[in-house]
GROMACS .gro file of C-alpha atoms in nm:
model
  325
    1UNK     CA    1   0.000   0.000   0.000
    2UNK     CA    2   0.137   0.340  -0.101
    3UNK     CA    3   0.209   0.573   0.192
    4UNK     CA    4   0.138   0.947   0.198
    5UNK     CA    5   0.511   1.020   0.174
    6UNK     CA    6   0.546   0.796  -0.131
    7UNK     CA    7   0.242   0.953  -0.298
    8UNK     CA    8   0.385   1.301  -0.240
    9UNK     CA    9   0.722   1.194  -0.381
   10UNK     CA   10   0.547   1.058  -0.690
   11UNK     CA   11   0.354   1.385  -0.729
   12UNK     CA   12   0.681   1.582  -0.711
   13UNK     CA   13   0.835   1.360  -0.978
   14UNK     CA   14   0.535   1.414  -1.205
   15UNK     CA   15   0.555   1.791  -1.161
   16UNK     CA   16   0.929   1.794  -1.227
   17UNK     CA   17   0.883   1.596  -1.548
   18UNK     CA   18   0.602   1.828  -1.658
   19UNK     CA   19   0.816   2.139  -1.602
   20UNK     CA   20   0.591   2.291  -1.334
   21UNK     CA   21   0.591   2.334  -0.958
   22UNK     CA   22   0.371   2.116  -0.742
   23UNK     CA   23   0.042   2.267  -0.625
   24UNK     CA   24  -0.159   2.105  -0.345
   25UNK     CA   25  -0.450   1.883  -0.444
   26UNK     CA   26  -0.627   1.934  -0.112
   27UNK     CA   27  -0.601   2.060   0.244
   28UNK     CA   28  -0.418   1.754   0.376
   29UNK     CA   29  -0.154   1.773   0.105
   30UNK     CA   30  -0.112   2.147   0.155
   31UNK     CA   31  -0.051   2.093   0.527
   32UNK     CA   32   0.210   1.827   0.446
   33UNK     CA   33   0.381   2.056   0.195
   34UNK     CA   34   0.387   2.350   0.437
   35UNK     CA   35   0.530   2.126   0.706
   36UNK     CA   36   0.801   2.006   0.467
   37UNK     CA   37   0.884   2.367   0.381
   38UNK     CA   38   0.925   2.456   0.750
   39UNK     CA   39   1.155   2.156   0.791
   40UNK     CA   40   1.367   2.267   0.495
   41UNK     CA   41   1.282   1.976   0.265
   42UNK     CA   42   1.069   2.183   0.028
   43UNK     CA   43   1.087   2.534  -0.113
   44UNK     CA   44   0.796   2.756  -0.211
   45UNK     CA   45   0.902   2.947  -0.525
   46UNK     CA   46   0.570   3.133  -0.531
   47UNK     CA   47   0.260   3.131  -0.315
   48UNK     CA   48   0.088   2.793  -0.338
   49UNK     CA   49   0.375   2.633  -0.532
   50UNK     CA   50   0.628   2.384  -0.396
   51UNK     CA   51   0.954   2.221  -0.508
   52UNK     CA   52   1.192   1.974  -0.355
   53UNK     CA   53   1.489   2.164  -0.216
   54UNK     CA   54   1.758   1.962  -0.396
   55UNK     CA   55   1.579   1.984  -0.732
   56UNK     CA   56   1.517   2.359  -0.697
   57UNK     CA   57   1.886   2.425  -0.631
   58UNK     CA   58   1.996   2.207  -0.922
   59UNK     CA   59   1.831   2.415  -1.196
   60UNK     CA   60   1.911   2.760  -1.333
   61UNK     CA   61   1.733   3.084  -1.251
   62UNK     CA   62   1.592   3.083  -1.604
   63UNK     CA   63   1.444   2.735  -1.563
   64UNK     CA   64   1.296   2.831  -1.225
   65UNK     CA   65   1.127   3.130  -1.386
   66UNK     CA   66   0.990   2.918  -1.669
   67UNK     CA   67   0.846   2.667  -1.421
   68UNK     CA   68   0.676   2.944  -1.226
   69UNK     CA   69   0.530   3.082  -1.547
   70UNK     CA   70   0.408   2.741  -1.663
   71UNK     CA   71   0.240   2.683  -1.329
   72UNK     CA   72   0.072   3.024  -1.337
   73UNK     CA   73  -0.034   2.960  -1.697
   74UNK     CA   74  -0.204   2.636  -1.591
   75UNK     CA   75  -0.382   2.813  -1.305
   76UNK     CA   76  -0.470   3.122  -1.513
   77UNK     CA   77  -0.471   3.023  -1.884
   78UNK     CA   78  -0.596   3.365  -1.999
   79UNK     CA   79  -0.307   3.560  -1.850
   80UNK     CA   80  -0.057   3.720  -2.089
   81UNK     CA   81   0.308   3.736  -1.993
   82UNK     CA   82   0.485   4.055  -2.096
   83UNK     CA   83   0.806   4.254  -2.046
   84UNK     CA   84   1.103   4.050  -1.915
   85UNK     CA   85   0.889   3.738  -1.864
   86UNK     CA   86   0.785   3.742  -2.230
   87UNK     CA   87   1.151   3.795  -2.321
   88UNK     CA   88   1.237   3.471  -2.137
   89UNK     CA   89   0.973   3.287  -2.341
   90UNK     CA   90   1.115   3.431  -2.664
   91UNK     CA   91   1.458   3.296  -2.567
   92UNK     CA   92   1.623   3.634  -2.513
   93UNK     CA   93   1.912   3.688  -2.272
   94UNK     CA   94   1.741   3.831  -1.964
   95UNK     CA   95   1.977   3.910  -1.673
   96UNK     CA   96   1.916   3.700  -1.362
   97UNK     CA   97   1.821   4.003  -1.155
   98UNK     CA   98   1.499   4.028  -1.358
   99UNK     CA   99   1.411   3.663  -1.300
  100UNK     CA  100   1.268   3.721  -0.953
  101UNK     CA  101   0.941   3.872  -1.078
  102UNK     CA  102   0.675   3.752  -1.320
  103UNK     CA  103   0.536   4.023  -1.550
  104UNK     CA  104   0.179   4.008  -1.679
  105UNK     CA  105  -0.045   4.239  -1.876
  106UNK     CA  106  -0.291   4.416  -1.647
  107UNK     CA  107  -0.572   4.403  -1.899
  108UNK     CA  108  -0.558   4.023  -1.923
  109UNK     CA  109  -0.563   3.947  -1.551
  110UNK     CA  110  -0.874   3.782  -1.411
  111UNK     CA  111  -0.940   3.580  -1.103
  112UNK     CA  112  -0.767   3.589  -0.767
  113UNK     CA  113  -0.468   3.805  -0.684
  114UNK     CA  114  -0.151   3.604  -0.738
  115UNK     CA  115   0.089   3.827  -0.546
  116UNK     CA  116   0.308   3.630  -0.311
  117UNK     CA  117   0.636   3.677  -0.133
  118UNK     CA  118   0.850   3.531  -0.415
  119UNK     CA  119   0.825   3.599  -0.695
  120UNK     CA  120   0.613   3.913  -0.708
  121UNK     CA  121   0.363   3.917  -0.992
  122UNK     CA  122   0.398   4.259  -1.154
  123UNK     CA  123   0.103   4.398  -1.352
  124UNK     CA  124   0.178   4.627  -1.645
  125UNK     CA  125  -0.025   4.900  -1.809
  126UNK     CA  126  -0.128   4.995  -2.071
  127UNK     CA  127  -0.329   4.695  -2.180
  128UNK     CA  128  -0.184   4.487  -2.460
  129UNK     CA  129  -0.399   4.459  -2.772
  130UNK     CA  130  -0.506   4.107  -2.868
  131UNK     CA  131  -0.321   4.151  -3.198
  132UNK     CA  132   0.003   4.177  -2.997
  133UNK     CA  133  -0.055   3.848  -2.813
  134UNK     CA  134   0.086   3.517  -2.939
  135UNK     CA  135   0.141   3.170  -2.795
  136UNK     CA  136   0.501   3.081  -2.708
  137UNK     CA  137   0.594   2.744  -2.554
  138UNK     CA  138   0.226   2.688  -2.487
  139UNK     CA  139   0.185   3.015  -2.294
  140UNK     CA  140   0.026   3.345  -2.392
  141UNK     CA  141   0.278   3.627  -2.426
  142UNK     CA  142   0.333   3.957  -2.600
  143UNK     CA  143   0.475   3.943  -2.951
  144UNK     CA  144   0.849   3.976  -3.006
  145UNK     CA  145   0.801   4.333  -3.128
  146UNK     CA  146   0.600   4.443  -2.826
  147UNK     CA  147   0.833   4.253  -2.591
  148UNK     CA  148   1.155   4.406  -2.725
  149UNK     CA  149   1.012   4.758  -2.718
  150UNK     CA  150   0.881   4.712  -2.362
  151UNK     CA  151   1.209   4.569  -2.233
  152UNK     CA  152   1.428   4.835  -2.394
  153UNK     CA  153   1.211   5.112  -2.251
  154UNK     CA  154   1.218   4.955  -1.902
  155UNK     CA  155   1.579   4.833  -1.882
  156UNK     CA  156   1.904   5.013  -1.813
  157UNK     CA  157   2.178   5.021  -2.077
  158UNK     CA  158   2.352   4.702  -1.957
  159UNK     CA  159   2.040   4.485  -1.946
  160UNK     CA  160   1.883   4.634  -2.257
  161UNK     CA  161   2.195   4.567  -2.460
  162UNK     CA  162   2.196   4.200  -2.354
  163UNK     CA  163   1.832   4.161  -2.457
  164UNK     CA  164   1.867   4.342  -2.791
  165UNK     CA  165   2.196   4.168  -2.879
  166UNK     CA  166   2.041   3.826  -2.823
  167UNK     CA  167   1.738   3.905  -3.039
  168UNK     CA  168   1.974   3.993  -3.325
  169UNK     CA  169   2.217   3.709  -3.250
  170UNK     CA  170   1.945   3.446  -3.288
  171UNK     CA  171   1.819   3.599  -3.611
  172UNK     CA  172   1.484   3.703  -3.463
  173UNK     CA  173   1.518   4.063  -3.579
  174UNK     CA  174   1.776   4.324  -3.683
  175UNK     CA  175   1.902   4.655  -3.549
  176UNK     CA  176   1.722   4.841  -3.826
  177UNK     CA  177   1.395   4.666  -3.745
  178UNK     CA  178   1.424   4.741  -3.371
  179UNK     CA  179   1.492   5.107  -3.455
  180UNK     CA  180   1.178   5.108  -3.671
  181UNK     CA  181   0.975   4.949  -3.388
  182UNK     CA  182   1.091   5.217  -3.145
  183UNK     CA  183   1.015   5.492  -3.396
  184UNK     CA  184   0.659   5.365  -3.444
  185UNK     CA  185   0.570   5.227  -3.099
  186UNK     CA  186   0.793   5.432  -2.870
  187UNK     CA  187   0.642   5.775  -2.920
  188UNK     CA  188   0.600   5.954  -2.586
  189UNK     CA  189   0.690   5.635  -2.399
  190UNK     CA  190   0.885   5.666  -2.080
  191UNK     CA  191   1.237   5.530  -2.131
  192UNK     CA  192   1.234   5.551  -2.511
  193UNK     CA  193   1.535   5.787  -2.518
  194UNK     CA  194   1.745   5.529  -2.332
  195UNK     CA  195   1.604   5.254  -2.555
  196UNK     CA  196   1.712   5.434  -2.872
  197UNK     CA  197   2.059   5.496  -2.728
  198UNK     CA  198   2.092   5.128  -2.637
  199UNK     CA  199   2.006   5.011  -2.988
  200UNK     CA  200   2.289   5.223  -3.134
  201UNK     CA  201   2.541   4.992  -2.967
  202UNK     CA  202   2.383   4.653  -3.046
  203UNK     CA  203   2.590   4.378  -3.202
  204UNK     CA  204   2.450   4.035  -3.280
  205UNK     CA  205   2.794   3.874  -3.269
  206UNK     CA  206   2.781   3.878  -2.891
  207UNK     CA  207   2.762   3.515  -2.777
  208UNK     CA  208   2.576   3.566  -2.450
  209UNK     CA  209   2.425   3.820  -2.215
  210UNK     CA  210   2.736   3.835  -1.997
  211UNK     CA  211   2.949   3.948  -2.290
  212UNK     CA  212   2.690   4.212  -2.381
  213UNK     CA  213   2.686   4.353  -2.028
  214UNK     CA  214   3.066   4.364  -2.011
  215UNK     CA  215   3.072   4.542  -2.348
  216UNK     CA  216   2.822   4.795  -2.214
  217UNK     CA  217   3.054   4.864  -1.919
  218UNK     CA  218   3.348   4.909  -2.159
  219UNK     CA  219   3.145   5.163  -2.357
  220UNK     CA  220   3.038   5.351  -2.043
  221UNK     CA  221   3.401   5.369  -1.925
  222UNK     CA  222   3.489   5.550  -2.248
  223UNK     CA  223   3.704   5.284  -2.417
  224UNK     CA  224   3.680   5.200  -2.784
  225UNK     CA  225   3.405   4.955  -2.873
  226UNK     CA  226   3.574   4.612  -2.889
  227UNK     CA  227   3.574   4.378  -3.183
  228UNK     CA  228   3.378   4.064  -3.103
  229UNK     CA  229   3.482   3.702  -3.162
  230UNK     CA  230   3.832   3.810  -3.266
  231UNK     CA  231   4.015   3.555  -3.479
  232UNK     CA  232   4.371   3.490  -3.356
  233UNK     CA  233   4.643   3.312  -3.552
  234UNK     CA  234   4.783   3.009  -3.366
  235UNK     CA  235   5.149   2.950  -3.467
  236UNK     CA  236   5.136   2.593  -3.329
  237UNK     CA  237   4.815   2.510  -3.517
  238UNK     CA  238   4.810   2.739  -3.822
  239UNK     CA  239   4.497   2.574  -3.962
  240UNK     CA  240   4.309   2.603  -3.634
  241UNK     CA  241   4.268   2.972  -3.544
  242UNK     CA  242   4.148   3.063  -3.196
  243UNK     CA  243   3.878   3.314  -3.111
  244UNK     CA  244   3.871   3.564  -2.826
  245UNK     CA  245   3.548   3.696  -2.670
  246UNK     CA  246   3.639   4.056  -2.756
  247UNK     CA  247   3.948   4.260  -2.831
  248UNK     CA  248   4.112   4.585  -2.932
  249UNK     CA  249   4.404   4.671  -3.161
  250UNK     CA  250   4.638   4.902  -2.974
  251UNK     CA  251   4.813   5.201  -3.131
  252UNK     CA  252   5.133   4.994  -3.154
  253UNK     CA  253   4.955   4.723  -3.352
  254UNK     CA  254   4.932   4.461  -3.075
  255UNK     CA  255   4.598   4.303  -2.994
  256UNK     CA  256   4.448   4.300  -2.645
  257UNK     CA  257   4.205   4.010  -2.600
  258UNK     CA  258   3.953   4.005  -2.316
  259UNK     CA  259   3.820   3.668  -2.208
  260UNK     CA  260   3.517   3.658  -1.980
  261UNK     CA  261   3.558   3.385  -1.722
  262UNK     CA  262   3.260   3.193  -1.591
  263UNK     CA  263   3.278   2.916  -1.336
  264UNK     CA  264   2.952   2.775  -1.468
  265UNK     CA  265   3.117   2.630  -1.776
  266UNK     CA  266   3.371   2.447  -1.558
  267UNK     CA  267   3.130   2.314  -1.296
  268UNK     CA  268   3.023   1.951  -1.348
  269UNK     CA  269   2.646   1.901  -1.335
  270UNK     CA  270   2.657   1.525  -1.293
  271UNK     CA  271   2.858   1.276  -1.087
  272UNK     CA  272   3.077   1.165  -1.375
  273UNK     CA  273   3.150   1.527  -1.476
  274UNK     CA  274   3.475   1.584  -1.282
  275UNK     CA  275   3.695   1.429  -1.552
  276UNK     CA  276   3.519   1.634  -1.818
  277UNK     CA  277   3.568   1.951  -1.612
  278UNK     CA  278   3.942   1.885  -1.573
  279UNK     CA  279   3.967   1.824  -1.949
  280UNK     CA  280   3.788   2.152  -2.020
  281UNK     CA  281   4.020   2.345  -1.790
  282UNK     CA  282   4.325   2.181  -1.948
  283UNK     CA  283   4.207   2.262  -2.300
  284UNK     CA  284   4.137   2.621  -2.198
  285UNK     CA  285   4.486   2.667  -2.052
  286UNK     CA  286   4.645   2.512  -2.363
  287UNK     CA  287   4.438   2.740  -2.585
  288UNK     CA  288   4.550   3.046  -2.388
  289UNK     CA  289   4.914   2.936  -2.405
  290UNK     CA  290   4.888   2.912  -2.785
  291UNK     CA  291   4.728   3.257  -2.802
  292UNK     CA  292   5.010   3.408  -2.596
  293UNK     CA  293   5.262   3.280  -2.852
  294UNK     CA  294   5.099   3.511  -3.107
  295UNK     CA  295   5.222   3.820  -2.920
  296UNK     CA  296   4.868   3.891  -2.806
  297UNK     CA  297   4.793   4.038  -2.464
  298UNK     CA  298   4.525   3.829  -2.294
  299UNK     CA  299   4.332   3.958  -1.994
  300UNK     CA  300   4.079   3.743  -1.813
  301UNK     CA  301   3.803   3.885  -1.595
  302UNK     CA  302   3.512   3.736  -1.410
  303UNK     CA  303   3.170   3.894  -1.439
  304UNK     CA  304   3.197   4.028  -1.083
  305UNK     CA  305   3.536   4.185  -1.161
  306UNK     CA  306   3.390   4.361  -1.464
  307UNK     CA  307   3.110   4.500  -1.247
  308UNK     CA  308   3.378   4.652  -1.021
  309UNK     CA  309   3.419   4.942  -1.261
  310UNK     CA  310   3.709   5.106  -1.074
  311UNK     CA  311   3.914   4.785  -1.098
  312UNK     CA  312   3.800   4.710  -1.453
  313UNK     CA  313   3.896   5.059  -1.569
  314UNK     CA  314   4.247   5.022  -1.420
  315UNK     CA  315   4.286   4.681  -1.582
  316UNK     CA  316   4.192   4.803  -1.930
  317UNK     CA  317   4.414   5.109  -1.901
  318UNK     CA  318   4.708   4.896  -1.783
  319UNK     CA  319   4.662   4.670  -2.087
  320UNK     CA  320   4.673   4.969  -2.318
  321UNK     CA  321   4.316   4.946  -2.443
  322UNK     CA  322   4.256   5.262  -2.650
  323UNK     CA  323   3.993   5.513  -2.547
  324UNK     CA  324   3.732   5.663  -2.776
  325UNK     CA  325   3.831   5.996  -2.923
   0.00000   0.00000   0.00000
């Protein structure tokens, strides 16, 4: 005979496979879930939603956000996700600091208030026209056009550049098209001046949101806009050129290459991943050694070091990165 604990474990497994959080099927189950949360076995990502602690910590912030949205979409199928939440559905590079909230169109909200401690459900005005609503990954969301315009008008330069770069990188739109969208839809909108300035600096060659944000910091510090995905000749492997995240050609002709470090790409996500991680680190060090033989200056920074603008500015100046004239 199946026990209550076993039934709850099975329900969690079903929810995890379905890509949603578990919601209680009745009062008894809700009491059991709340008790498990107090004991630290479960986490409540949003009011009325539960996840096993180990599973919650094993997935990315983006996946957590998607699961919250899927759960809300099941509970409220007529809701329309907008702003940064719609950007997540469209596959755009949304910084993690925007993942804590779920954004919905005010005009499409019906039923009970969803606001809970985490995440906060943010309602947006003005109402989105039905013509601007599409279905993405089985959920109702604002169109790419409406989403990009909303995000650029609401985001700062760093975050907006990451979102716009990714839309261009994945071939969803172009800089010219985004400029046209802002010209037509951005009239008298709060934040449109910043949005138009952001689009001037977009570059679809940026591989990820982290690179876009670092490039935005470089621009704000007054240095020349870097080349992206710089091809570097490898004297040991002439037929196998290497590529740097971004770089500058100094006045003396030497290249400065900036590599953005990220521990995530070195962290094994499964038990047998340690050997693979060591191999990745070894390959990376060998690659850098080859690059150094090409008389190229390589500087490596973590994302947190780039956000320390005083340090980052000193580092770029010490490497001889040219400033904009």
